[in-house]
């Protein structure tokens, strides 16, 4: 009686066991969220389970329109409207690569100076109180205007270069306005804030676990790379999560 069932199970295992993943892919027995070009790790996704499926490695690769897993830098450029939405995820370490590439390609010839400003703004936006926020914003606005209007003695800006600097300052001021709008929200230890986040990892969960397609606005999340939410609601290091009982 059990022999046909046993043979059936062995056949299924054999079929799935032969599955090989492609370049830059990893295999997961039950994963739901795969990040595609133009998407963020914080984008909500449907709660579904794809058995024995191959996924792009989430930290450095994205699935492009042809179905290949490519480095993030090789993804097609997004439209300007979509690009501007990236500031809503500024407080997340997960989008540092995309945001840096965006700034470099779209707005500012001296990416190193402007990127340092963006990082400082994100720290202020996410970590400090509203009083400290206000003080630092005044300083950063002043520095942004200084970048825009500085004129070196032996060099006169051409119109395209000046336009890039003007766009850089406008973009930077947008970041500061968003920080000001959400300054009252203060997150706890080991937490970061996103204006629209969906997937937060708890102890015992993996980045490949499916999550519901919801948007928690202006919410505090455990930093995804090193921390998980434990049963008491605190964000703790992954190593501090209770060990799974494998017996």
PDB file of C-alpha atoms in Angstrom:
ATOM      1  CA  UNK A   1       0.000   0.000   0.000  1.00  0.00           C
ATOM      2  CA  UNK A   2       2.753   2.405   0.929  1.00  0.00           C
ATOM      3  CA  UNK A   3       5.062   1.285  -1.892  1.00  0.00           C
ATOM      4  CA  UNK A   4       3.354   3.340  -4.675  1.00  0.00           C
ATOM      5  CA  UNK A   5       3.331   6.408  -2.433  1.00  0.00           C
ATOM      6  CA  UNK A   6       6.991   5.892  -1.580  1.00  0.00           C
ATOM      7  CA  UNK A   7       7.895   5.590  -5.272  1.00  0.00           C
ATOM      8  CA  UNK A   8       5.879   8.735  -6.045  1.00  0.00           C
ATOM      9  CA  UNK A   9       7.729  10.734  -3.366  1.00  0.00           C
ATOM     10  CA  UNK A  10      11.105   9.507  -4.620  1.00  0.00           C
ATOM     11  CA  UNK A  11      10.154  10.524  -8.166  1.00  0.00           C
ATOM     12  CA  UNK A  12       9.189  14.037  -7.081  1.00  0.00           C
ATOM     13  CA  UNK A  13      12.419  14.386  -5.092  1.00  0.00           C
ATOM     14  CA  UNK A  14      14.425  13.235  -8.094  1.00  0.00           C
ATOM     15  CA  UNK A  15      12.728  15.750 -10.372  1.00  0.00           C
ATOM     16  CA  UNK A  16      13.374  18.633  -8.002  1.00  0.00           C
ATOM     17  CA  UNK A  17      16.855  17.426  -7.129  1.00  0.00           C
ATOM     18  CA  UNK A  18      17.995  17.805 -10.734  1.00  0.00           C
ATOM     19  CA  UNK A  19      17.013  21.479 -10.816  1.00  0.00           C
ATOM     20  CA  UNK A  20      20.054  23.666 -11.338  1.00  0.00           C
ATOM     21  CA  UNK A  21      20.024  27.417 -10.933  1.00  0.00           C
ATOM     22  CA  UNK A  22      21.476  29.860 -13.417  1.00  0.00           C
ATOM     23  CA  UNK A  23      24.209  32.441 -13.100  1.00  0.00           C
ATOM     24  CA  UNK A  24      23.923  34.676  -9.997  1.00  0.00           C
ATOM     25  CA  UNK A  25      20.962  32.645  -8.716  1.00  0.00           C
ATOM     26  CA  UNK A  26      20.376  30.838  -5.433  1.00  0.00           C
ATOM     27  CA  UNK A  27      17.870  28.070  -4.749  1.00  0.00           C
ATOM     28  CA  UNK A  28      15.248  28.126  -2.015  1.00  0.00           C
ATOM     29  CA  UNK A  29      12.704  25.461  -1.043  1.00  0.00           C
ATOM     30  CA  UNK A  30      10.016  28.026  -0.235  1.00  0.00           C
ATOM     31  CA  UNK A  31      10.589  31.619  -1.249  1.00  0.00           C
ATOM     32  CA  UNK A  32       8.150  34.320  -2.237  1.00  0.00           C
ATOM     33  CA  UNK A  33       9.862  37.655  -2.739  1.00  0.00           C
ATOM     34  CA  UNK A  34      12.304  38.118  -5.588  1.00  0.00           C
ATOM     35  CA  UNK A  35      13.612  41.609  -6.262  1.00  0.00           C
ATOM     36  CA  UNK A  36      13.488  42.747  -9.888  1.00  0.00           C
ATOM     37  CA  UNK A  37      15.192  45.660 -11.622  1.00  0.00           C
ATOM     38  CA  UNK A  38      13.663  48.897 -10.353  1.00  0.00           C
ATOM     39  CA  UNK A  39      12.426  47.328  -7.103  1.00  0.00           C
ATOM     40  CA  UNK A  40      13.607  47.633  -3.514  1.00  0.00           C
ATOM     41  CA  UNK A  41      14.061  44.917  -0.877  1.00  0.00           C
ATOM     42  CA  UNK A  42      11.440  46.833   1.119  1.00  0.00           C
ATOM     43  CA  UNK A  43       8.747  46.585  -1.558  1.00  0.00           C
ATOM     44  CA  UNK A  44       5.758  44.513  -0.341  1.00  0.00           C
ATOM     45  CA  UNK A  45       5.134  41.241  -2.162  1.00  0.00           C
ATOM     46  CA  UNK A  46       2.332  38.641  -2.252  1.00  0.00           C
ATOM     47  CA  UNK A  47       2.358  35.893   0.377  1.00  0.00           C
ATOM     48  CA  UNK A  48       3.045  32.906  -1.842  1.00  0.00           C
ATOM     49  CA  UNK A  49       5.458  29.990  -1.734  1.00  0.00           C
ATOM     50  CA  UNK A  50       7.353  28.821  -4.822  1.00  0.00           C
ATOM     51  CA  UNK A  51       8.793  25.374  -4.158  1.00  0.00           C
ATOM     52  CA  UNK A  52      12.386  24.587  -5.144  1.00  0.00           C
ATOM     53  CA  UNK A  53      12.679  27.838  -7.106  1.00  0.00           C
ATOM     54  CA  UNK A  54      15.736  29.761  -8.252  1.00  0.00           C
ATOM     55  CA  UNK A  55      16.047  33.382  -7.171  1.00  0.00           C
ATOM     56  CA  UNK A  56      18.475  36.188  -7.877  1.00  0.00           C
ATOM     57  CA  UNK A  57      20.880  36.634  -4.988  1.00  0.00           C
ATOM     58  CA  UNK A  58      19.114  39.562  -3.230  1.00  0.00           C
ATOM     59  CA  UNK A  59      22.065  41.669  -2.038  1.00  0.00           C
ATOM     60  CA  UNK A  60      23.765  42.476  -5.337  1.00  0.00           C
ATOM     61  CA  UNK A  61      21.563  41.190  -8.185  1.00  0.00           C
ATOM     62  CA  UNK A  62      18.163  41.853  -9.747  1.00  0.00           C
ATOM     63  CA  UNK A  63      16.002  39.993 -12.296  1.00  0.00           C
ATOM     64  CA  UNK A  64      15.863  41.999 -15.540  1.00  0.00           C
ATOM     65  CA  UNK A  65      13.194  42.031 -18.250  1.00  0.00           C
ATOM     66  CA  UNK A  66      14.802  39.109 -20.115  1.00  0.00           C
ATOM     67  CA  UNK A  67      14.723  36.918 -17.000  1.00  0.00           C
ATOM     68  CA  UNK A  68      18.459  37.033 -16.258  1.00  0.00           C
ATOM     69  CA  UNK A  69      19.979  37.889 -12.860  1.00  0.00           C
ATOM     70  CA  UNK A  70      22.230  40.888 -13.429  1.00  0.00           C
ATOM     71  CA  UNK A  71      24.225  43.164 -11.093  1.00  0.00           C
ATOM     72  CA  UNK A  72      22.179  46.116  -9.851  1.00  0.00           C
ATOM     73  CA  UNK A  73      24.391  48.496 -11.823  1.00  0.00           C
ATOM     74  CA  UNK A  74      23.362  46.764 -15.077  1.00  0.00           C
ATOM     75  CA  UNK A  75      19.631  47.301 -14.554  1.00  0.00           C
ATOM     76  CA  UNK A  76      17.977  49.721 -17.014  1.00  0.00           C
ATOM     77  CA  UNK A  77      17.640  53.269 -15.829  1.00  0.00           C
ATOM     78  CA  UNK A  78      14.270  54.041 -14.297  1.00  0.00           C
ATOM     79  CA  UNK A  79      12.115  56.942 -15.350  1.00  0.00           C
ATOM     80  CA  UNK A  80      12.666  60.160 -13.410  1.00  0.00           C
ATOM     81  CA  UNK A  81       9.299  59.861 -11.633  1.00  0.00           C
ATOM     82  CA  UNK A  82      10.203  56.397 -10.351  1.00  0.00           C
ATOM     83  CA  UNK A  83      13.672  57.550  -9.402  1.00  0.00           C
ATOM     84  CA  UNK A  84      12.304  60.311  -7.204  1.00  0.00           C
ATOM     85  CA  UNK A  85      10.380  57.700  -5.239  1.00  0.00           C
ATOM     86  CA  UNK A  86      13.680  56.301  -3.991  1.00  0.00           C
ATOM     87  CA  UNK A  87      13.946  59.107  -1.449  1.00  0.00           C
ATOM     88  CA  UNK A  88      11.056  57.494   0.405  1.00  0.00           C
ATOM     89  CA  UNK A  89      13.386  54.629   1.225  1.00  0.00           C
ATOM     90  CA  UNK A  90      16.349  56.848   2.043  1.00  0.00           C
ATOM     91  CA  UNK A  91      16.495  55.658   5.646  1.00  0.00           C
ATOM     92  CA  UNK A  92      17.271  52.105   4.578  1.00  0.00           C
ATOM     93  CA  UNK A  93      20.791  50.739   4.133  1.00  0.00           C
ATOM     94  CA  UNK A  94      19.373  48.349   1.547  1.00  0.00           C
ATOM     95  CA  UNK A  95      19.065  51.066  -1.111  1.00  0.00           C
ATOM     96  CA  UNK A  96      22.517  52.598  -0.753  1.00  0.00           C
ATOM     97  CA  UNK A  97      23.809  51.142  -4.033  1.00  0.00           C
ATOM     98  CA  UNK A  98      20.788  52.181  -6.086  1.00  0.00           C
ATOM     99  CA  UNK A  99      20.640  55.663  -4.576  1.00  0.00           C
ATOM    100  CA  UNK A 100      24.351  56.253  -5.085  1.00  0.00           C
ATOM    101  CA  UNK A 101      24.056  55.176  -8.721  1.00  0.00           C
ATOM    102  CA  UNK A 102      21.004  57.410  -9.133  1.00  0.00           C
ATOM    103  CA  UNK A 103      22.798  60.460  -7.749  1.00  0.00           C
ATOM    104  CA  UNK A 104      25.827  59.787  -9.934  1.00  0.00           C
ATOM    105  CA  UNK A 105      23.852  59.301 -13.143  1.00  0.00           C
ATOM    106  CA  UNK A 106      21.176  61.936 -12.744  1.00  0.00           C
ATOM    107  CA  UNK A 107      22.207  64.890 -10.690  1.00  0.00           C
ATOM    108  CA  UNK A 108      25.752  65.698  -9.724  1.00  0.00           C
ATOM    109  CA  UNK A 109      29.167  65.518 -11.347  1.00  0.00           C
ATOM    110  CA  UNK A 110      30.979  65.365  -7.996  1.00  0.00           C
ATOM    111  CA  UNK A 111      29.253  62.290  -6.599  1.00  0.00           C
ATOM    112  CA  UNK A 112      31.543  61.948  -3.577  1.00  0.00           C
ATOM    113  CA  UNK A 113      30.644  65.315  -2.034  1.00  0.00           C
ATOM    114  CA  UNK A 114      26.937  65.032  -2.736  1.00  0.00           C
ATOM    115  CA  UNK A 115      26.711  61.406  -1.611  1.00  0.00           C
ATOM    116  CA  UNK A 116      28.265  62.359   1.727  1.00  0.00           C
ATOM    117  CA  UNK A 117      25.501  64.950   2.106  1.00  0.00           C
ATOM    118  CA  UNK A 118      22.860  62.337   1.309  1.00  0.00           C
ATOM    119  CA  UNK A 119      24.278  59.947   3.907  1.00  0.00           C
ATOM    120  CA  UNK A 120      24.373  62.682   6.547  1.00  0.00           C
ATOM    121  CA  UNK A 121      20.786  63.644   5.711  1.00  0.00           C
ATOM    122  CA  UNK A 122      19.643  60.033   6.028  1.00  0.00           C
ATOM    123  CA  UNK A 123      21.297  59.703   9.436  1.00  0.00           C
ATOM    124  CA  UNK A 124      19.628  62.890  10.615  1.00  0.00           C
ATOM    125  CA  UNK A 125      16.298  61.801   9.172  1.00  0.00           C
ATOM    126  CA  UNK A 126      16.411  58.412  10.868  1.00  0.00           C
ATOM    127  CA  UNK A 127      18.371  58.709  14.070  1.00  0.00           C
ATOM    128  CA  UNK A 128      17.954  62.076  15.759  1.00  0.00           C
ATOM    129  CA  UNK A 129      15.277  64.084  17.532  1.00  0.00           C
ATOM    130  CA  UNK A 130      13.362  66.870  15.820  1.00  0.00           C
ATOM    131  CA  UNK A 131      15.356  69.570  17.670  1.00  0.00           C
ATOM    132  CA  UNK A 132      18.675  68.177  16.472  1.00  0.00           C
ATOM    133  CA  UNK A 133      17.106  67.652  13.069  1.00  0.00           C
ATOM    134  CA  UNK A 134      16.291  71.347  12.740  1.00  0.00           C
ATOM    135  CA  UNK A 135      19.809  72.476  13.685  1.00  0.00           C
ATOM    136  CA  UNK A 136      21.495  70.103  11.258  1.00  0.00           C
ATOM    137  CA  UNK A 137      19.058  70.908   8.457  1.00  0.00           C
ATOM    138  CA  UNK A 138      19.965  74.583   8.673  1.00  0.00           C
ATOM    139  CA  UNK A 139      23.645  73.669   8.350  1.00  0.00           C
ATOM    140  CA  UNK A 140      23.011  71.298   5.458  1.00  0.00           C
ATOM    141  CA  UNK A 141      20.802  73.734   3.562  1.00  0.00           C
ATOM    142  CA  UNK A 142      23.557  76.337   3.882  1.00  0.00           C
ATOM    143  CA  UNK A 143      26.133  73.873   2.589  1.00  0.00           C
ATOM    144  CA  UNK A 144      23.852  72.883  -0.272  1.00  0.00           C
ATOM    145  CA  UNK A 145      23.516  76.516  -1.339  1.00  0.00           C
ATOM    146  CA  UNK A 146      27.274  76.923  -1.007  1.00  0.00           C
ATOM    147  CA  UNK A 147      27.783  74.055  -3.468  1.00  0.00           C
ATOM    148  CA  UNK A 148      25.318  75.633  -5.862  1.00  0.00           C
ATOM    149  CA  UNK A 149      26.793  79.126  -5.882  1.00  0.00           C
ATOM    150  CA  UNK A 150      30.506  78.557  -5.371  1.00  0.00           C
ATOM    151  CA  UNK A 151      32.662  79.934  -8.181  1.00  0.00           C
ATOM    152  CA  UNK A 152      36.289  78.886  -8.446  1.00  0.00           C
ATOM    153  CA  UNK A 153      38.795  81.551  -9.483  1.00  0.00           C
ATOM    154  CA  UNK A 154      40.178  79.766 -12.531  1.00  0.00           C
ATOM    155  CA  UNK A 155      36.962  78.125 -13.672  1.00  0.00           C
ATOM    156  CA  UNK A 156      33.580  79.366 -14.849  1.00  0.00           C
ATOM    157  CA  UNK A 157      30.724  76.882 -14.899  1.00  0.00           C
ATOM    158  CA  UNK A 158      29.124  76.078 -18.200  1.00  0.00           C
ATOM    159  CA  UNK A 159      25.334  76.004 -18.348  1.00  0.00           C
ATOM    160  CA  UNK A 160      25.043  72.151 -18.231  1.00  0.00           C
ATOM    161  CA  UNK A 161      27.303  71.938 -15.171  1.00  0.00           C
ATOM    162  CA  UNK A 162      25.424  74.730 -13.410  1.00  0.00           C
ATOM    163  CA  UNK A 163      22.127  72.970 -14.224  1.00  0.00           C
ATOM    164  CA  UNK A 164      23.426  69.749 -12.646  1.00  0.00           C
ATOM    165  CA  UNK A 165      24.395  71.632  -9.505  1.00  0.00           C
ATOM    166  CA  UNK A 166      21.012  73.350  -9.370  1.00  0.00           C
ATOM    167  CA  UNK A 167      19.237  69.998  -9.734  1.00  0.00           C
ATOM    168  CA  UNK A 168      21.458  68.542  -7.021  1.00  0.00           C
ATOM    169  CA  UNK A 169      20.511  71.254  -4.575  1.00  0.00           C
ATOM    170  CA  UNK A 170      16.806  70.902  -5.390  1.00  0.00           C
ATOM    171  CA  UNK A 171      16.955  67.145  -4.854  1.00  0.00           C
ATOM    172  CA  UNK A 172      18.850  67.578  -1.595  1.00  0.00           C
ATOM    173  CA  UNK A 173      16.288  70.073  -0.327  1.00  0.00           C
ATOM    174  CA  UNK A 174      13.519  67.578  -1.142  1.00  0.00           C
ATOM    175  CA  UNK A 175      15.255  65.051   1.093  1.00  0.00           C
ATOM    176  CA  UNK A 176      15.407  67.562   3.914  1.00  0.00           C
ATOM    177  CA  UNK A 177      11.709  68.405   3.539  1.00  0.00           C
ATOM    178  CA  UNK A 178      10.847  64.718   3.833  1.00  0.00           C
ATOM    179  CA  UNK A 179      13.051  64.460   6.918  1.00  0.00           C
ATOM    180  CA  UNK A 180      11.268  67.463   8.428  1.00  0.00           C
ATOM    181  CA  UNK A 181       7.827  66.009   7.677  1.00  0.00           C
ATOM    182  CA  UNK A 182       8.639  62.799   9.490  1.00  0.00           C
ATOM    183  CA  UNK A 183      11.017  64.104  12.134  1.00  0.00           C
ATOM    184  CA  UNK A 184       8.627  63.500  15.034  1.00  0.00           C
ATOM    185  CA  UNK A 185       8.731  59.733  14.535  1.00  0.00           C
ATOM    186  CA  UNK A 186      11.599  58.283  16.569  1.00  0.00           C
ATOM    187  CA  UNK A 187      12.589  54.667  16.145  1.00  0.00           C
ATOM    188  CA  UNK A 188      13.995  52.369  18.804  1.00  0.00           C
ATOM    189  CA  UNK A 189      17.347  50.681  19.168  1.00  0.00           C
ATOM    190  CA  UNK A 190      18.589  48.876  16.028  1.00  0.00           C
ATOM    191  CA  UNK A 191      15.578  50.160  14.060  1.00  0.00           C
ATOM    192  CA  UNK A 192      15.335  52.180  10.848  1.00  0.00           C
ATOM    193  CA  UNK A 193      12.340  54.074   9.488  1.00  0.00           C
ATOM    194  CA  UNK A 194      10.693  53.741   6.080  1.00  0.00           C
ATOM    195  CA  UNK A 195       7.757  55.751   4.796  1.00  0.00           C
ATOM    196  CA  UNK A 196       6.277  52.680   3.111  1.00  0.00           C
ATOM    197  CA  UNK A 197       7.671  49.326   4.188  1.00  0.00           C
ATOM    198  CA  UNK A 198       6.117  45.897   4.022  1.00  0.00           C
ATOM    199  CA  UNK A 199       8.433  43.052   4.975  1.00  0.00           C
ATOM    200  CA  UNK A 200      10.071  42.922   8.396  1.00  0.00           C
ATOM    201  CA  UNK A 201      12.049  39.857   9.374  1.00  0.00           C
ATOM    202  CA  UNK A 202      11.456  38.164  12.712  1.00  0.00           C
ATOM    203  CA  UNK A 203      13.660  35.680  14.541  1.00  0.00           C
ATOM    204  CA  UNK A 204      13.669  32.411  12.641  1.00  0.00           C
ATOM    205  CA  UNK A 205      12.717  33.992   9.303  1.00  0.00           C
ATOM    206  CA  UNK A 206      14.719  34.312   6.102  1.00  0.00           C
ATOM    207  CA  UNK A 207      14.836  37.069   3.487  1.00  0.00           C
ATOM    208  CA  UNK A 208      13.275  34.556   1.108  1.00  0.00           C
ATOM    209  CA  UNK A 209      10.167  34.024   3.239  1.00  0.00           C
ATOM    210  CA  UNK A 210       6.976  35.343   1.565  1.00  0.00           C
ATOM    211  CA  UNK A 211       5.301  38.357   3.123  1.00  0.00           C
ATOM    212  CA  UNK A 212       1.925  40.091   2.664  1.00  0.00           C
ATOM    213  CA  UNK A 213       1.543  42.943   0.171  1.00  0.00           C
ATOM    214  CA  UNK A 214       0.984  45.728   2.692  1.00  0.00           C
ATOM    215  CA  UNK A 215       2.417  49.194   3.188  1.00  0.00           C
ATOM    216  CA  UNK A 216       3.167  50.368   6.720  1.00  0.00           C
ATOM    217  CA  UNK A 217       3.607  54.126   6.444  1.00  0.00           C
ATOM    218  CA  UNK A 218       6.283  55.931   8.455  1.00  0.00           C
ATOM    219  CA  UNK A 219       6.990  52.716  10.372  1.00  0.00           C
ATOM    220  CA  UNK A 220      10.038  51.513  12.281  1.00  0.00           C
ATOM    221  CA  UNK A 221      11.661  48.302  11.060  1.00  0.00           C
ATOM    222  CA  UNK A 222      14.559  46.206  12.298  1.00  0.00           C
ATOM    223  CA  UNK A 223      17.624  46.860  10.146  1.00  0.00           C
ATOM    224  CA  UNK A 224      17.373  43.849   7.777  1.00  0.00           C
ATOM    225  CA  UNK A 225      21.019  42.890   7.370  1.00  0.00           C
ATOM    226  CA  UNK A 226      21.974  42.206  11.000  1.00  0.00           C
ATOM    227  CA  UNK A 227      18.831  42.317  13.170  1.00  0.00           C
ATOM    228  CA  UNK A 228      15.539  40.480  13.667  1.00  0.00           C
ATOM    229  CA  UNK A 229      12.396  41.237  15.707  1.00  0.00           C
ATOM    230  CA  UNK A 230      12.169  38.836  18.672  1.00  0.00           C
ATOM    231  CA  UNK A 231       9.060  37.601  20.507  1.00  0.00           C
ATOM    232  CA  UNK A 232       9.183  40.532  22.952  1.00  0.00           C
ATOM    233  CA  UNK A 233       9.167  43.076  20.098  1.00  0.00           C
ATOM    234  CA  UNK A 234      12.804  44.175  20.350  1.00  0.00           C
ATOM    235  CA  UNK A 235      15.267  44.291  17.445  1.00  0.00           C
ATOM    236  CA  UNK A 236      18.143  41.984  18.377  1.00  0.00           C
ATOM    237  CA  UNK A 237      21.178  40.680  16.544  1.00  0.00           C
ATOM    238  CA  UNK A 238      20.565  37.536  14.511  1.00  0.00           C
ATOM    239  CA  UNK A 239      22.995  35.683  16.780  1.00  0.00           C
ATOM    240  CA  UNK A 240      20.807  36.604  19.782  1.00  0.00           C
ATOM    241  CA  UNK A 241      17.669  35.001  18.326  1.00  0.00           C
ATOM    242  CA  UNK A 242      16.511  31.796  20.047  1.00  0.00           C
ATOM    243  CA  UNK A 243      17.958  28.675  18.452  1.00  0.00           C
ATOM    244  CA  UNK A 244      15.543  26.623  16.386  1.00  0.00           C
ATOM    245  CA  UNK A 245      14.664  23.204  17.755  1.00  0.00           C
ATOM    246  CA  UNK A 246      15.721  20.822  14.994  1.00  0.00           C
ATOM    247  CA  UNK A 247      14.906  17.640  16.883  1.00  0.00           C
TER     248      UNK A 247
END
